[in-house]
Amino acid sequence: MAILIWIGAAMAAAGLGGLIWCIVQALRLRRQAPDAEAARRRLARLQAANLASVALGFLGLALAAAGVILS
């Protein structure tokens, strides 16, 4: 069951990396201050990436927890 823990930890780390990337992109968007429509399009894509990162992190933590419970 150790493999579940390691895979879960890798997934959780990837999710955390995705969240950090989303934060950096949002801060760059704020500094650039594009027009409203361009900002809305970029934020829509960023929102999807943020949701995917949170989901990946959650699934990774759940997988790691399952590995710990089954060990």
PDB file of C-alpha atoms in Angstrom:
ATOM      1  CA  MET A   1       0.000   0.000   0.000  1.00  0.00           C
ATOM      2  CA  ALA A   2       3.027   2.235   0.095  1.00  0.00           C
ATOM      3  CA  ILE A   3       2.622   2.815  -3.628  1.00  0.00           C
ATOM      4  CA  LEU A   4      -0.821   4.358  -2.993  1.00  0.00           C
ATOM      5  CA  ILE A   5       0.722   6.760  -0.517  1.00  0.00           C
ATOM      6  CA  TRP A   6       3.454   7.817  -2.948  1.00  0.00           C
ATOM      7  CA  ILE A   7       1.076   8.203  -5.884  1.00  0.00           C
ATOM      8  CA  GLY A   8      -1.315  10.184  -3.699  1.00  0.00           C
ATOM      9  CA  ALA A   9       1.496  12.405  -2.464  1.00  0.00           C
ATOM     10  CA  ALA A  10       2.615  13.057  -6.034  1.00  0.00           C
ATOM     11  CA  MET A  11      -0.929  13.927  -7.082  1.00  0.00           C
ATOM     12  CA  ALA A  12      -1.352  16.242  -4.090  1.00  0.00           C
ATOM     13  CA  ALA A  13       1.965  17.938  -4.875  1.00  0.00           C
ATOM     14  CA  ALA A  14       0.916  18.392  -8.504  1.00  0.00           C
ATOM     15  CA  GLY A  15      -2.351  19.930  -7.336  1.00  0.00           C
ATOM     16  CA  LEU A  16      -0.480  22.304  -5.045  1.00  0.00           C
ATOM     17  CA  GLY A  17       1.830  23.231  -7.904  1.00  0.00           C
ATOM     18  CA  GLY A  18      -1.193  23.972 -10.063  1.00  0.00           C
ATOM     19  CA  LEU A  19      -2.645  26.223  -7.374  1.00  0.00           C
ATOM     20  CA  ILE A  20       0.620  28.142  -7.107  1.00  0.00           C
ATOM     21  CA  TRP A  21       0.661  28.524 -10.891  1.00  0.00           C
ATOM     22  CA  CYS A  22      -2.908  29.883 -10.793  1.00  0.00           C
ATOM     23  CA  ILE A  23      -1.956  32.433  -8.138  1.00  0.00           C
ATOM     24  CA  VAL A  24       1.048  33.607 -10.151  1.00  0.00           C
ATOM     25  CA  GLN A  25      -1.046  33.924 -13.311  1.00  0.00           C
ATOM     26  CA  ALA A  26      -3.746  35.897 -11.480  1.00  0.00           C
ATOM     27  CA  LEU A  27      -1.152  38.288 -10.047  1.00  0.00           C
ATOM     28  CA  ARG A  28       0.335  38.788 -13.512  1.00  0.00           C
ATOM     29  CA  LEU A  29      -3.132  39.483 -14.877  1.00  0.00           C
ATOM     30  CA  ARG A  30      -3.730  42.061 -12.166  1.00  0.00           C
ATOM     31  CA  ARG A  31      -0.447  43.832 -12.944  1.00  0.00           C
ATOM     32  CA  GLN A  32      -1.084  43.907 -16.701  1.00  0.00           C
ATOM     33  CA  ALA A  33      -4.622  45.308 -16.317  1.00  0.00           C
ATOM     34  CA  PRO A  34      -5.940  44.382 -19.788  1.00  0.00           C
ATOM     35  CA  ASP A  35      -9.356  45.439 -21.030  1.00  0.00           C
ATOM     36  CA  ALA A  36     -12.375  43.878 -19.342  1.00  0.00           C
ATOM     37  CA  GLU A  37     -13.194  41.340 -22.049  1.00  0.00           C
ATOM     38  CA  ALA A  38      -9.636  39.992 -22.318  1.00  0.00           C
ATOM     39  CA  ALA A  39      -9.396  39.763 -18.540  1.00  0.00           C
ATOM     40  CA  ARG A  40     -12.717  37.904 -18.412  1.00  0.00           C
ATOM     41  CA  ARG A  41     -11.504  35.340 -20.981  1.00  0.00           C
ATOM     42  CA  ARG A  42      -8.230  34.756 -19.149  1.00  0.00           C
ATOM     43  CA  LEU A  43      -9.988  34.467 -15.805  1.00  0.00           C
ATOM     44  CA  ALA A  44     -12.395  31.883 -17.229  1.00  0.00           C
ATOM     45  CA  ARG A  45      -9.469  29.690 -18.305  1.00  0.00           C
ATOM     46  CA  LEU A  46      -7.725  30.315 -15.002  1.00  0.00           C
ATOM     47  CA  GLN A  47     -10.849  29.323 -13.096  1.00  0.00           C
ATOM     48  CA  ALA A  48     -10.957  25.977 -14.914  1.00  0.00           C
ATOM     49  CA  ALA A  49      -7.285  25.340 -14.148  1.00  0.00           C
ATOM     50  CA  ASN A  50      -7.856  26.282 -10.514  1.00  0.00           C
ATOM     51  CA  LEU A  51     -10.765  23.858 -10.195  1.00  0.00           C
ATOM     52  CA  ALA A  52      -8.729  21.077 -11.804  1.00  0.00           C
ATOM     53  CA  SER A  53      -5.819  21.737  -9.428  1.00  0.00           C
ATOM     54  CA  VAL A  54      -8.049  21.624  -6.364  1.00  0.00           C
ATOM     55  CA  ALA A  55      -9.661  18.396  -7.588  1.00  0.00           C
ATOM     56  CA  LEU A  56      -6.281  16.801  -8.282  1.00  0.00           C
ATOM     57  CA  GLY A  57      -4.990  17.795  -4.858  1.00  0.00           C
ATOM     58  CA  PHE A  58      -8.108  16.442  -3.161  1.00  0.00           C
ATOM     59  CA  LEU A  59      -7.936  13.137  -5.011  1.00  0.00           C
ATOM     60  CA  GLY A  60      -4.249  12.844  -4.185  1.00  0.00           C
ATOM     61  CA  LEU A  61      -4.880  13.401  -0.492  1.00  0.00           C
ATOM     62  CA  ALA A  62      -7.752  10.914  -0.554  1.00  0.00           C
ATOM     63  CA  LEU A  63      -5.543   8.335  -2.248  1.00  0.00           C
ATOM     64  CA  ALA A  64      -2.753   8.895   0.267  1.00  0.00           C
ATOM     65  CA  ALA A  65      -5.222   8.601   3.152  1.00  0.00           C
ATOM     66  CA  ALA A  66      -6.583   5.363   1.696  1.00  0.00           C
ATOM     67  CA  GLY A  67      -3.046   4.035   1.448  1.00  0.00           C
ATOM     68  CA  VAL A  68      -2.365   4.905   5.088  1.00  0.00           C
ATOM     69  CA  ILE A  69      -5.620   3.309   6.247  1.00  0.00           C
ATOM     70  CA  LEU A  70      -4.952   0.131   4.272  1.00  0.00           C
ATOM     71  CA  SER A  71      -1.357  -0.164   5.509  1.00  0.00           C
TER      72      SER A  71
END
